[in-house]
Amino acid sequence: MRKFQIYEDKFRCHCEHPKGVKQSRSQKKDCFPIVLSAKYLYSFVIPSEARNLVVRLLRDFVPRNDSVKNCYGQHTMLAMITIFALLCFFLLSFDAYSQGLVVMAKKVSGDLPLEADNSAWNNASAIEIPLAPQVMAKPRTYESSVKNLKVRALHNTKEMAFLLEWSDASEDSSLDVDKFSDAVALEFPSSAAASKPHFAMGDKDNPVNIWFWKASWQNANDMHSTYATSDEFAGGLEVGNPVSRARISPVENIIAQGFGNATDLEKADIQNISGNGKWQSGKWFVVFKRPLTSQDKFDVVFREGSVTPLSLAVWNGSEGDRGGRKVVSTWYYVALETEEKETIYFYPVLAFIGTLGIEAGIIMGIRRKRG
Amino acid sequence: MAKNKVKNWQIQREMYYPYEEVRPQKQFAAVFDINKCIACQTCTMACKHTWTTGKGQEYMFWNNVESKPYGFYPLAWDVKILDLLGPQKWEGKVYKGNTIFEAAPKGQVAQGYIPEEIDWAHPNIGEDEPSGSIDKGDFITMPHKVWHFYLARICNHCTYPACVGACPRKAIYKREEDGIVLVDQKRCRGYRECVRACPYKKVLFNNTTKIAEKCIGCYPLAEQGHQTQCVTTCIGRIRLNGWLHTPDKPDPANPVDYLVHIKKIALPLYPQLGLEPNIYYIPPIHVPLPYLIQMFGPDAANAVAAYKNAHKDETLLGALTLFGSTEFWSAKFRVSKGIVTGYGEKGKELVKVPLKEPVFIRPFHDEKLQVYRHNIT
């Protein structure tokens, strides 16, 4: 601490001009804001160890000189180094952060797999998304054994596929009065959303499009046990409740505008999302597949090279999960890998080198002036 | 879902409910006279044949008759919810304990549980099981030391239905025109929050349609002014449908209002749960009072006394005589000269019934037909 104060004093000393030296108006004007901003960053943003390091570097780098000229140069340089360091820091940290936020849908050729054990999935890197119990709307959940889920994504410019993988000790794939099904859902902003919807089921102006897979629908027996013929005593069937009718797919396409109003988008003849789930040694592997585009105005649309928000929910049937009783994530993103990846990487590097060159030029200039 | 204070007259206080107090224009209600029920299950079969013959409804009984204290459908439904609530207290006619809404666990709308599938599998479990074992000689002592009775149950079409409050999709609604509570068969997604919340366990899960179903109060009949199937088919004539008003403006000429509000002889089932159920029971007069108070609230003693004196009260007798005498809803009744008359909503006379059946004594030997009669009345 003492050491730091000494350095601080030194700076103040450099800043305060020696008696008798007259400072021009313009010099004062130029010097002040830079010093202020440097000091501001210096004292608030950078931890003391880093500050000491910067000061030491500066001391070694810039020869000590009491002239007004040098005071100006020293502070400019301090500010520039600080800003540069900060930029690097943010760039690197954002990059590291975004690694965990973005699911990169690997571009592959040929048909996308509907099975989790297909080797095509090895191309895609998985990101692990933490899940938390849903506590926003009643009935709430506070405890769950499902803590996270792994997502992989692939696309082939025509279709999009997701592989979701999570741990669940029991396979709950049949319904009973007191038995609930395991399930998983992918949520995207609906194409009809005005802006990015609330991650929890969307909101009135900003609907979300949900792809909902249920183990009980996957269960072949369950899929076919539903009374397919019309029966006036099967109320749900009679009025065409999508939950009641015979399943043609274990996945349901849903639109929601907030809690409690998830609505099935499927028409009996249109089934654009296919899905497949498999439970194996304590883990669920569920694949969703859909064309990138869709005719329905509510369906999410994917484009190569674009980034789409994505959030997830998991239901553990044996823990009584259904409806709002679930674990959820906030918004993550899915990015569709594109051909022009060289350009993507080229421009930042070019910008980086450019900035470096300009900085070097300025520093050299200052040094030359001093010399 | 904001919690609101609503007035529940059955517990004589305000209570919490997820929605505001909205009373329908008319409230579907019924009075069941337990003293006359013989558990013949005609009501159960009438309901079953009318509404629940579909696949997935094999063990589904919107109407059931169970033996009390040890009969249940589903198993242990009432003792389980009473146990979950724990011991609670009435102070006079004011309920000081927690309703199921007030006792709701964190993050839930109401206290409740989901019965297991097997709990619904024996609709008449515990049939005729008395309250205790019968010692030698007990059967000739009066009053009998052991007891049991039959509790006929349908959906209570509550004023504050827990199923409505608990449904996160608002798929259950109470009809504005008659207060009948219905599950929207198109909107329900089978979460079973209603099955969990309804303390009477009268919302049932259909595993074929994967959604919830419940008693519909025979609304197509009610709309035509007809009483429900379970009411009109009752061979013991224990039931009467009627439109119930609130206790601040009862209509003394309305038979159900008269029995519930004026004579206070018909009582709600487990009013302490806080749902303001609308099926009212005339408690069995031979059952120990503590049990009756637990099941029907603090008015049980008065109701039993009033019923025992019914033979002295011509109006009361008149209202009780209307039971099973017409298939139509009696909006009003009038007793005069030993005859009760039931009137429809527009004042149309529906039925005339003598309070006492006239007795004709015929001769042992019929001269005209030349036959002997053993049964001469």
XYZ file of C-alpha atoms in Angstrom:
748
model
C 0.000 0.000 0.000
C 2.791 2.362 0.956
C 4.578 1.560 -2.245
C 1.484 2.405 -4.199
C 1.107 5.736 -2.472
C 4.627 6.615 -3.448
C 3.829 5.889 -7.067
C 0.678 7.867 -6.782
C 2.646 10.799 -5.420
C 5.027 10.523 -8.263
C 2.165 10.874 -10.687
C 0.756 13.795 -8.915
C 4.193 15.326 -9.003
C 4.366 14.814 -12.736
C 1.031 16.311 -13.205
C 1.612 19.378 -11.135
C 3.877 21.592 -13.108
C 7.074 22.904 -11.583
C 6.872 26.441 -10.317
C 7.700 29.079 -12.755
C 6.828 27.006 -15.781
C 3.974 28.599 -17.571
C 1.434 26.244 -19.032
C -0.365 27.148 -22.187
C -4.144 27.033 -22.207
C -4.258 24.379 -24.885
C -1.821 22.146 -23.074
C -3.863 22.327 -19.908
C -7.019 21.503 -21.784
C -5.479 18.495 -23.460
C -3.787 17.156 -20.441
C -6.667 17.327 -18.006
C -9.287 14.935 -19.393
C -6.743 12.291 -20.204
C -5.296 12.433 -16.748
C -8.756 12.322 -15.297
C -9.874 9.334 -17.292
C -6.643 7.514 -16.678
C -6.875 8.199 -12.999
C -10.472 7.165 -12.944
C -9.794 3.841 -14.550
C -6.634 3.576 -12.609
C -8.285 3.904 -9.246
C -11.580 2.089 -9.789
C -11.238 -0.519 -12.419
C -7.810 -2.024 -12.051
C -6.893 -3.924 -8.916
C -3.999 -2.517 -6.934
C -1.482 -5.187 -7.999
C -2.235 -4.506 -11.639
C -1.978 -0.815 -10.993
C 1.451 -1.243 -9.490
C 2.492 -3.259 -12.457
C 1.291 -0.607 -14.880
C 3.054 2.091 -12.927
C 6.277 0.114 -12.812
C 6.138 -0.546 -16.523
C 5.478 3.066 -17.168
C 8.366 4.130 -14.998
C 10.746 1.865 -16.815
C 9.348 2.575 -20.234
C 9.176 6.352 -20.069
C 12.363 8.091 -19.013
C 11.739 10.433 -16.120
C 11.684 13.995 -17.144
C 10.078 16.927 -15.440
C 9.204 18.885 -18.507
C 5.615 19.731 -19.314
C 5.918 17.890 -22.573
C 6.722 14.660 -20.808
C 3.916 15.003 -18.359
C 1.529 15.124 -21.287
C 3.155 12.161 -22.998
C 3.289 10.046 -19.912
C -0.375 10.398 -19.159
C -1.431 9.823 -22.708
C 0.512 6.666 -22.723
C -0.820 5.558 -19.368
C -4.365 6.090 -20.593
C -3.727 4.275 -23.821
C -2.093 1.296 -22.187
C -4.921 1.088 -19.691
C -7.585 1.280 -22.357
C -5.776 -1.249 -24.492
C -5.396 -3.604 -21.554
C -9.045 -3.215 -20.732
C -10.068 -3.886 -24.305
C -7.973 -7.014 -24.374
C -9.417 -8.057 -21.049
C -13.029 -7.594 -22.168
C -12.384 -9.222 -25.514
C -10.827 -12.276 -23.929
C -13.331 -12.532 -21.116
C -16.292 -12.084 -23.440
C -14.902 -14.712 -25.702
C -14.506 -17.065 -22.757
C -17.962 -16.168 -21.489
C -19.632 -16.590 -24.844
C -18.112 -20.040 -25.174
C -20.581 -21.131 -22.489
C -23.499 -19.112 -23.881
C -23.557 -20.113 -27.503
C -24.371 -23.512 -28.872
C -22.519 -23.707 -32.171
C -24.575 -25.678 -34.645
C -21.918 -27.470 -36.635
C -22.462 -27.424 -40.370
C -22.397 -30.925 -41.826
C -23.314 -32.411 -45.140
C -25.879 -35.127 -45.667
C -28.909 -36.019 -43.598
C -29.048 -35.077 -39.955
C -29.322 -37.933 -37.471
C -32.432 -38.596 -35.396
C -30.527 -41.019 -33.181
C -28.357 -39.912 -30.304
C -25.726 -42.584 -30.966
C -25.009 -41.390 -34.512
C -21.346 -40.479 -34.998
C -22.319 -37.181 -36.649
C -22.810 -35.759 -33.172
C -19.091 -36.131 -32.534
C -18.575 -33.144 -34.840
C -20.580 -30.867 -32.600
C -19.124 -29.502 -29.411
C -21.385 -29.715 -26.379
C -22.095 -26.931 -23.983
C -23.447 -27.577 -20.547
C -26.336 -25.390 -19.467
C -27.231 -25.035 -15.784
C -30.902 -25.449 -14.887
C -32.746 -23.986 -11.924
C -36.169 -24.808 -10.460
C -39.050 -22.724 -11.800
C -40.095 -20.316 -9.034
C -41.778 -17.552 -11.017
C -45.323 -18.866 -11.198
C -47.359 -21.175 -8.982
C -47.055 -24.104 -8.609
C -43.377 -23.524 -7.915
C -40.545 -25.991 -7.610
C -37.698 -25.554 -5.187
C -35.779 -28.790 -5.419
C -34.802 -30.977 -8.315
C -32.237 -33.640 -8.986
C -31.766 -32.294 -12.514
C -29.081 -29.621 -12.330
C -27.899 -29.224 -15.893
C -28.140 -30.442 -19.429
C -25.774 -30.794 -22.378
C -26.695 -29.402 -25.776
C -25.220 -30.206 -29.150
C -26.463 -28.889 -32.454
C -25.986 -29.695 -36.130
C -27.313 -28.230 -39.331
C -26.995 -29.035 -42.997
C -28.335 -25.733 -44.431
C -31.779 -27.309 -44.755
C -32.429 -28.826 -41.367
C -31.493 -28.187 -37.800
C -30.957 -30.847 -35.151
C -30.368 -30.688 -31.427
C -29.128 -33.400 -29.119
C -30.006 -32.905 -25.477
C -28.488 -35.041 -22.795
C -29.161 -35.003 -19.070
C -28.959 -37.276 -16.055
C -32.116 -38.816 -14.669
C -31.878 -41.895 -12.491
C -35.276 -43.248 -13.562
C -37.013 -43.586 -16.893
C -40.525 -42.234 -16.382
C -42.344 -42.805 -19.606
C -45.832 -43.889 -18.660
C -48.670 -41.918 -17.182
C -50.948 -42.791 -14.344
C -52.997 -40.723 -11.914
C -49.903 -40.227 -9.777
C -47.234 -40.887 -12.382
C -45.740 -38.213 -14.560
C -43.568 -38.338 -17.603
C -40.000 -37.155 -18.067
C -39.853 -34.411 -20.640
C -37.630 -31.764 -22.169
C -38.325 -28.592 -24.098
C -36.410 -26.213 -26.302
C -37.658 -22.662 -26.375
C -36.981 -20.011 -29.023
C -38.451 -16.579 -29.649
C -41.382 -17.015 -32.008
C -41.113 -15.390 -35.415
C -44.133 -13.382 -34.342
C -42.255 -11.857 -31.387
C -41.794 -8.093 -31.576
C -38.600 -8.247 -29.529
C -36.743 -10.778 -27.446
C -39.384 -12.446 -25.242
C -39.104 -13.152 -21.560
C -37.269 -16.435 -21.170
C -40.009 -17.810 -18.928
C -42.707 -18.781 -21.444
C -42.542 -15.472 -23.310
C -44.953 -12.610 -22.850
C -48.063 -11.156 -24.441
C -46.363 -9.236 -27.262
C -43.466 -11.610 -27.615
C -44.499 -15.208 -27.973
C -42.087 -18.092 -27.732
C -41.968 -21.213 -29.846
C -41.481 -24.365 -27.792
C -40.495 -27.827 -28.977
C -41.760 -30.199 -26.347
C -40.683 -33.818 -26.142
C -42.330 -36.155 -23.665
C -41.156 -39.615 -22.696
C -44.746 -40.855 -22.483
C -45.225 -39.857 -26.109
C -42.016 -41.597 -27.047
C -43.193 -44.729 -25.310
C -44.583 -46.744 -28.210
C -47.280 -48.445 -26.177
C -48.454 -45.169 -24.857
C -48.470 -43.596 -28.292
C -50.776 -46.233 -29.676
C -52.922 -46.909 -26.642
C -54.860 -43.717 -27.148
C -58.348 -44.464 -28.341
C -58.113 -43.298 -31.897
C -61.713 -43.841 -32.853
C -64.238 -41.208 -31.985
C -66.120 -41.875 -28.789
C -68.590 -39.413 -27.442
C -67.580 -40.381 -23.932
C -63.971 -39.458 -24.506
C -64.395 -35.741 -24.009
C -60.814 -34.781 -24.773
C -60.862 -36.684 -28.040
C -64.249 -35.429 -29.039
C -63.182 -31.783 -28.801
C -59.802 -32.449 -30.395
C -57.587 -31.849 -27.382
C -54.017 -32.345 -28.673
C -53.089 -34.088 -25.420
C -55.831 -36.661 -25.937
C -55.440 -37.584 -29.550
C -53.223 -40.378 -30.818
C -49.623 -39.274 -31.115
C -47.893 -39.240 -34.442
C -44.700 -37.869 -32.914
C -43.230 -37.647 -29.412
C -42.716 -33.920 -30.016
C -45.272 -31.182 -29.779
C -44.896 -27.762 -31.386
C -46.103 -25.091 -28.983
C -46.580 -21.364 -28.860
C -46.779 -19.566 -25.518
C -47.350 -15.979 -24.459
C -46.639 -16.264 -20.761
C -47.370 -18.844 -18.117
C -50.440 -21.007 -18.395
C -51.302 -20.534 -22.038
C -49.037 -22.895 -23.956
C -50.970 -23.742 -27.090
C -50.406 -26.598 -29.465
C -49.593 -25.339 -32.949
C -49.856 -28.660 -34.677
C -52.389 -29.381 -37.276
C -53.159 -33.027 -37.628
C -51.526 -33.161 -41.066
C -48.487 -31.007 -40.372
C -45.718 -32.387 -38.248
C -42.573 -30.462 -38.929
C -40.597 -31.336 -35.808
C -39.408 -34.884 -35.439
C -37.994 -36.162 -32.216
C -36.513 -39.218 -30.670
C -35.526 -39.974 -27.109
C -33.697 -42.811 -25.459
C -32.957 -43.498 -21.825
C -29.709 -45.306 -21.193
C -27.924 -45.986 -17.906
C -29.237 -43.024 -15.997
C -29.268 -40.580 -18.886
C -31.785 -39.269 -21.366
C -30.671 -38.543 -24.922
C -33.238 -36.641 -26.909
C -32.913 -35.492 -30.510
C -35.056 -32.785 -32.095
C -35.011 -32.141 -35.826
C -36.782 -29.563 -37.959
C -36.266 -27.737 -41.263
C -34.611 -24.352 -40.791
C -37.667 -22.608 -42.164
C -41.341 -23.111 -41.475
C -44.632 -22.054 -43.013
C -46.249 -21.196 -39.704
C -45.898 -17.536 -38.794
C -45.307 -18.438 -35.150
C -42.513 -20.938 -35.742
C -38.930 -19.940 -35.128
C -36.839 -19.628 -38.296
C -33.113 -20.362 -38.407
C -30.628 -18.887 -40.840
C -27.128 -19.977 -41.583
C -24.679 -17.633 -39.889
C -27.306 -16.186 -37.555
C -27.685 -16.435 -33.810
C -31.002 -17.371 -32.185
C -31.843 -17.220 -28.466
C -32.517 -20.589 -26.922
C -33.630 -21.706 -23.498
C -34.384 -25.094 -22.011
C -36.600 -26.868 -19.528
C -36.496 -30.361 -18.103
C -39.196 -32.303 -16.271
C -38.413 -35.222 -14.012
C -41.561 -37.333 -13.842
C -40.574 -39.255 -10.736
C -40.303 -35.966 -8.848
C -43.829 -34.987 -9.866
C -42.728 -32.508 -12.523
C -45.375 -31.386 -15.013
C -46.536 -28.041 -16.333
C -44.839 -25.306 -14.344
C -43.121 -27.793 -12.056
C -39.845 -28.024 -13.927
C -36.232 -26.846 -14.065
C -35.409 -24.103 -16.528
C -32.569 -22.074 -17.994
C -32.484 -18.433 -19.020
C -31.653 -17.423 -22.588
C -28.655 -19.012 -24.265
C -27.941 -18.862 -27.974
C -27.619 -21.153 -30.891
C -25.375 -20.041 -33.761
C -25.491 -21.735 -37.134
C -22.007 -22.266 -38.447
C -21.459 -20.904 -41.930
C -19.055 -21.346 -44.869
C -17.438 -17.929 -44.608
C -15.779 -18.740 -41.366
C -12.334 -17.555 -42.602
C -13.664 -14.024 -43.037
C -15.190 -14.130 -39.566
C -11.814 -14.860 -38.067
C -9.883 -12.651 -40.468
C -11.530 -9.318 -39.694
C -10.993 -9.299 -35.920
C -7.356 -10.236 -36.448
C -6.980 -7.469 -39.024
C -8.580 -4.994 -36.661
C -6.344 -6.176 -33.860
C -3.168 -5.743 -35.927
C -4.374 -2.359 -37.146
C -4.970 -1.114 -33.611
C -1.628 -2.455 -32.538
C 0.089 -0.660 -35.430
C -1.567 2.660 -34.644
C -0.698 2.383 -30.977
C 2.867 1.476 -31.774
C 3.057 4.472 -34.073
C 1.813 6.828 -31.397
C 4.174 5.403 -28.809
C 7.081 5.646 -31.183
C 6.114 9.212 -31.935
C 6.052 10.101 -28.258
C 9.397 8.460 -27.710
C 10.855 10.329 -30.647
C 9.510 13.615 -29.261
C 11.050 12.879 -25.910
C 14.302 11.761 -27.370
C -51.848 -15.076 -8.944
C -52.610 -12.570 -6.260
C -54.283 -13.776 -3.132
C -57.629 -12.232 -2.392
C -59.816 -12.087 0.662
C -63.190 -13.636 0.036
C -66.198 -14.123 2.245
C -67.002 -17.736 3.101
C -70.304 -17.878 4.998
C -69.876 -21.529 5.947
C -66.903 -20.710 8.150
C -68.293 -17.264 9.057
C -65.198 -15.335 8.085
C -63.065 -14.001 5.295
C -60.428 -16.282 3.866
C -57.723 -16.353 1.227
C -58.502 -17.568 -2.257
C -56.445 -17.147 -5.442
C -59.272 -15.305 -7.189
C -61.792 -12.645 -6.263
C -65.180 -13.454 -4.860
C -67.491 -13.835 -7.843
C -70.786 -15.527 -7.192
C -72.776 -16.948 -10.086
C -76.241 -15.650 -10.960
C -77.639 -18.906 -9.604
C -75.806 -21.545 -7.611
C -76.265 -25.227 -8.366
C -76.897 -26.966 -5.053
C -78.432 -30.120 -3.657
C -79.522 -31.511 -0.330
C -78.805 -35.158 0.476
C -80.659 -36.700 3.382
C -78.139 -39.213 4.681
C -80.658 -40.763 7.065
C -82.551 -42.206 4.122
C -79.617 -43.509 2.081
C -79.326 -47.292 1.852
C -76.253 -47.355 -0.428
C -78.074 -49.115 -3.231
C -75.756 -47.275 -5.657
C -78.590 -46.552 -8.083
C -77.300 -42.969 -8.285
C -73.796 -44.268 -8.975
C -75.002 -46.479 -11.797
C -77.295 -43.793 -13.208
C -74.370 -41.417 -13.386
C -72.040 -44.036 -14.765
C -74.433 -45.074 -17.513
C -75.066 -41.475 -18.430
C -71.576 -40.015 -18.409
C -68.662 -42.347 -17.772
C -68.919 -45.371 -20.011
C -65.919 -44.425 -22.119
C -62.476 -45.922 -22.233
C -60.290 -44.676 -19.436
C -63.350 -44.173 -17.234
C -63.599 -47.757 -15.993
C -62.892 -46.817 -12.393
C -64.227 -43.328 -12.648
C -67.255 -42.505 -10.534
C -68.432 -38.934 -10.576
C -71.077 -40.078 -8.107
C -70.206 -42.593 -5.437
C -71.694 -43.800 -2.175
C -69.237 -44.792 0.512
C -69.690 -46.269 3.978
C -68.479 -44.041 6.760
C -66.297 -43.996 8.798
C -64.197 -46.621 6.949
C -65.323 -46.396 3.366
C -63.556 -44.141 0.917
C -63.334 -43.323 -2.762
C -60.456 -42.779 -3.331
C -58.891 -44.562 -0.374
C -58.683 -42.424 2.758
C -59.451 -39.204 0.875
C -60.927 -37.338 3.834
C -58.687 -38.619 6.605
C -55.662 -37.785 4.465
C -56.588 -34.161 3.918
C -57.654 -33.786 7.571
C -54.311 -35.246 8.565
C -52.430 -32.890 6.246
C -54.247 -29.926 7.779
C -53.669 -31.142 11.314
C -55.915 -30.365 14.303
C -57.863 -27.163 13.702
C -60.300 -25.151 15.743
C -63.852 -23.794 15.540
C -64.819 -20.985 17.920
C -68.555 -21.155 18.011
C -69.576 -20.967 14.379
C -66.402 -19.213 13.301
C -63.646 -21.390 11.962
C -60.350 -20.297 13.475
C -58.184 -22.890 11.816
C -56.567 -22.902 8.393
C -58.428 -23.675 5.212
C -56.563 -25.653 2.555
C -55.740 -22.352 0.824
C -54.310 -20.856 3.980
C -52.378 -24.029 4.745
C -50.882 -24.164 1.236
C -47.238 -25.246 1.224
C -44.713 -22.722 -0.122
C -45.183 -22.127 -3.834
C -48.509 -23.985 -4.010
C -52.091 -22.778 -4.244
C -53.580 -25.246 -1.783
C -52.709 -28.028 0.592
C -53.330 -31.343 -1.095
C -51.984 -34.595 -2.470
C -52.452 -36.868 -5.458
C -53.949 -40.244 -4.607
C -52.259 -43.293 -6.040
C -53.855 -45.115 -8.956
C -54.711 -48.066 -6.686
C -56.610 -45.746 -4.324
C -59.323 -45.323 -6.957
C -59.484 -49.033 -7.765
C -62.057 -50.008 -5.113
C -64.973 -47.588 -5.332
C -66.899 -49.319 -2.575
C -64.036 -50.260 -0.282
C -64.998 -50.533 3.377
C -68.646 -51.157 2.509
C -70.863 -51.602 5.582
C -67.821 -51.517 7.842
C -69.115 -50.311 11.233
C -67.262 -47.987 13.588
C -66.127 -50.802 15.892
C -66.508 -54.438 16.824
C -69.815 -55.570 18.261
C -69.713 -57.196 21.666
C -72.119 -59.921 22.674
C -75.510 -58.464 23.447
C -74.761 -55.092 21.911
C -77.158 -55.622 19.078
C -80.147 -55.616 21.401
C -79.145 -52.450 23.243
C -80.470 -49.116 22.043
C -79.033 -46.862 20.865
C -76.563 -49.076 19.066
C -73.015 -48.686 20.303
C -71.513 -49.058 16.872
C -72.578 -47.080 13.878
C -71.933 -46.453 10.267
C -73.700 -44.525 7.595
C -73.654 -43.991 3.851
C -72.198 -40.876 2.382
C -73.301 -40.209 -1.169
C -70.933 -37.865 -2.949
C -70.757 -35.911 -6.177
C -68.736 -32.817 -7.068
C -69.650 -30.054 -4.625
C -69.603 -27.351 -7.329
C -67.925 -25.214 -4.687
C -68.168 -21.452 -4.511
C -64.372 -21.420 -4.101
C -63.264 -24.510 -5.999
C -59.722 -25.613 -5.222
C -59.517 -27.176 -8.676
C -60.202 -23.800 -10.282
C -57.692 -22.086 -8.023
C -54.969 -24.649 -8.633
C -55.221 -25.006 -12.405
C -52.245 -23.127 -13.862
C -53.919 -23.046 -17.278
C -57.296 -21.721 -16.139
C -58.783 -24.767 -17.823
C -61.419 -25.184 -15.116
C -64.194 -22.684 -14.760
C -67.313 -22.029 -12.774
C -70.282 -21.207 -14.971
C -71.699 -17.770 -14.408
C -75.268 -18.877 -15.107
C -75.526 -21.774 -12.654
C -72.253 -22.118 -10.733
C -71.524 -25.550 -12.209
C -67.776 -26.224 -12.244
C -66.441 -27.703 -15.482
C -63.099 -28.840 -16.866
C -62.545 -27.416 -20.338
C -61.800 -30.624 -22.208
C -59.957 -28.742 -24.918
C -57.769 -26.607 -22.670
C -56.762 -29.186 -20.061
C -53.251 -30.583 -20.480
C -53.490 -33.207 -17.772
C -51.171 -31.645 -15.174
C -53.411 -32.990 -12.400
C -52.991 -29.895 -10.236
C -56.778 -30.068 -9.754
C -56.616 -33.717 -8.739
C -54.027 -32.709 -6.167
C -55.899 -29.652 -4.880
C -59.517 -30.885 -4.706
C -59.885 -32.145 -1.133
C -63.014 -34.110 -2.064
C -61.041 -35.829 -4.841
C -63.850 -35.259 -7.299
C -61.650 -34.318 -10.233
C -60.407 -37.516 -11.797
C -57.673 -38.319 -14.289
C -58.607 -40.177 -17.445
C -55.554 -42.101 -18.574
C -56.974 -42.602 -22.047
C -57.646 -39.000 -22.886
C -54.748 -37.962 -20.585
C -56.762 -35.156 -19.082
C -58.954 -34.450 -16.062
C -62.674 -35.110 -15.959
C -65.295 -34.441 -13.343
C -68.996 -34.339 -12.492
C -70.692 -31.891 -14.828
C -73.751 -31.360 -12.639
C -75.772 -32.859 -15.512
C -75.735 -29.350 -16.973
C -77.585 -30.345 -20.145
C -80.421 -31.446 -17.863
C -80.082 -28.460 -15.530
C -80.413 -26.149 -18.523
C -83.764 -27.808 -19.261
C -84.932 -27.433 -15.648
C -84.392 -31.130 -14.987
C -82.753 -32.369 -11.832
C -79.578 -34.422 -12.219
C -79.514 -38.122 -13.002
C -78.292 -39.050 -9.511
C -81.120 -37.016 -7.955
C -84.021 -38.244 -10.053
C -83.027 -41.905 -10.019
C -82.557 -42.123 -6.253
C -84.922 -44.816 -5.089
C -84.603 -43.709 -1.470
C -85.617 -40.199 -2.530
C -82.795 -38.747 -0.472
C -81.868 -35.967 -2.902
C -83.159 -32.608 -3.979
C -81.613 -30.164 -6.426
C -82.123 -26.455 -5.939
C -80.738 -22.990 -6.529
C -79.064 -21.739 -3.384
C -78.895 -18.097 -2.355
C -76.409 -16.579 0.081
C -77.474 -16.602 3.747
C -77.993 -12.821 3.779
C -80.862 -13.088 1.289
C -82.440 -16.498 1.603
C -85.795 -17.197 0.010
C -87.934 -19.040 2.585
C -90.103 -20.397 -0.224
C -87.103 -21.981 -1.958
C -86.832 -25.534 -0.592
C -83.023 -25.660 -0.635
C -82.689 -22.189 0.903
C -85.245 -23.222 3.499
C -83.360 -26.383 4.471
C -79.886 -24.810 4.380
C -80.408 -21.246 5.595
C -83.735 -21.103 7.433
C -83.867 -24.465 9.225
C -80.074 -25.044 9.012
C -80.798 -28.741 8.811
C -78.634 -29.409 5.759
C -74.918 -28.836 6.238
C -71.869 -28.578 3.982
C -69.328 -31.404 3.826
C -66.074 -30.485 5.592
C -66.729 -26.719 5.527
C -63.416 -26.162 7.318
C -61.542 -26.960 4.110
C -62.706 -23.547 2.914
C -64.245 -24.285 -0.482
C -67.852 -23.433 0.369
C -69.131 -26.716 -1.071
C -72.708 -26.690 -2.387
C -73.902 -30.212 -1.696
C -75.620 -30.076 1.691
C -76.171 -33.060 3.933
C -78.788 -33.745 6.535
C -76.477 -35.452 9.035
C -77.234 -38.993 10.230
C -78.948 -38.715 13.574
C -77.437 -41.866 15.099
C -73.804 -40.884 14.696
C -71.748 -39.484 17.616
C -71.717 -35.711 17.580
C -67.917 -35.195 17.531
C -67.748 -37.137 14.279
C -70.626 -35.143 12.808
C -69.049 -31.845 13.855
C -65.785 -32.853 12.242
C -67.570 -33.751 9.031
C -70.331 -31.131 8.849
C -69.218 -28.295 11.122
C -70.579 -26.844 14.364
C -74.244 -26.799 13.262
C -74.446 -30.604 13.390
C -76.129 -30.781 16.818
C -78.880 -28.352 15.794
C -79.403 -30.134 12.522
C -79.852 -33.489 14.234
C -82.315 -31.977 16.747
C -84.281 -30.248 13.968
C -84.491 -33.470 11.990
C -85.719 -35.405 14.997
C -88.500 -32.846 15.391
C -89.335 -32.678 11.697
C -92.595 -34.569 12.200
C -93.880 -31.626 14.246
C -92.965 -29.037 11.628
C -95.305 -29.108 8.654
C -93.217 -26.779 6.473
C -90.061 -28.753 7.118
C -91.890 -31.958 6.450
C -93.178 -30.389 3.254
C -89.690 -29.511 2.058
C -88.461 -33.028 2.858
C -91.431 -34.529 1.041
C -90.439 -32.789 -2.168
C -87.360 -35.042 -2.338
C -87.781 -37.438 -5.206
C -91.291 -36.245 -5.963
C -90.534 -34.493 -9.235
C -87.845 -34.657 -11.868
C -87.893 -30.865 -12.229
C -86.056 -28.218 -10.243
C -88.405 -26.780 -7.633
C -87.718 -23.072 -7.313
C -90.421 -22.653 -4.677
C -92.637 -24.764 -2.475
C -95.725 -24.180 -0.372
C -97.338 -26.338 2.267
C -101.005 -26.075 3.017
C -103.611 -28.477 4.323
C -101.149 -31.335 4.558
C -100.092 -31.022 0.958
C -96.794 -29.700 -0.386
C -96.751 -28.084 -3.811
C -93.581 -27.607 -5.825
C -93.345 -24.728 -8.304
C -91.003 -24.210 -11.230
C -89.041 -21.052 -11.860
C -91.885 -19.295 -13.645
C -94.336 -20.246 -10.918
C -95.640 -23.227 -12.818
C -96.995 -25.926 -10.550
C -94.772 -28.998 -10.819
C -96.098 -31.425 -8.255
C -98.512 -31.851 -5.362
C -97.650 -34.373 -2.677
C -99.510 -35.170 0.537
C -97.311 -35.026 3.650
C -98.963 -38.180 4.855
C -100.054 -40.836 2.441
C -103.784 -41.413 2.830
C -104.639 -44.801 4.250
C -107.364 -46.907 2.699
C -108.419 -49.996 4.540
C -109.943 -52.593 2.296
C -111.909 -55.581 3.462
C -110.199 -58.896 3.943
C -112.577 -60.435 1.464
C -113.343 -58.565 -1.739
C -116.945 -59.290 -2.604
C -116.768 -57.953 -6.124
C -113.669 -59.866 -7.199
C -114.295 -62.749 -4.883
C -110.758 -62.742 -3.521
C -109.092 -62.597 -0.140
C -106.485 -59.971 0.565
C -103.586 -60.525 2.910
C -102.213 -57.016 2.392
C -105.175 -54.845 3.249
C -103.612 -51.347 3.218
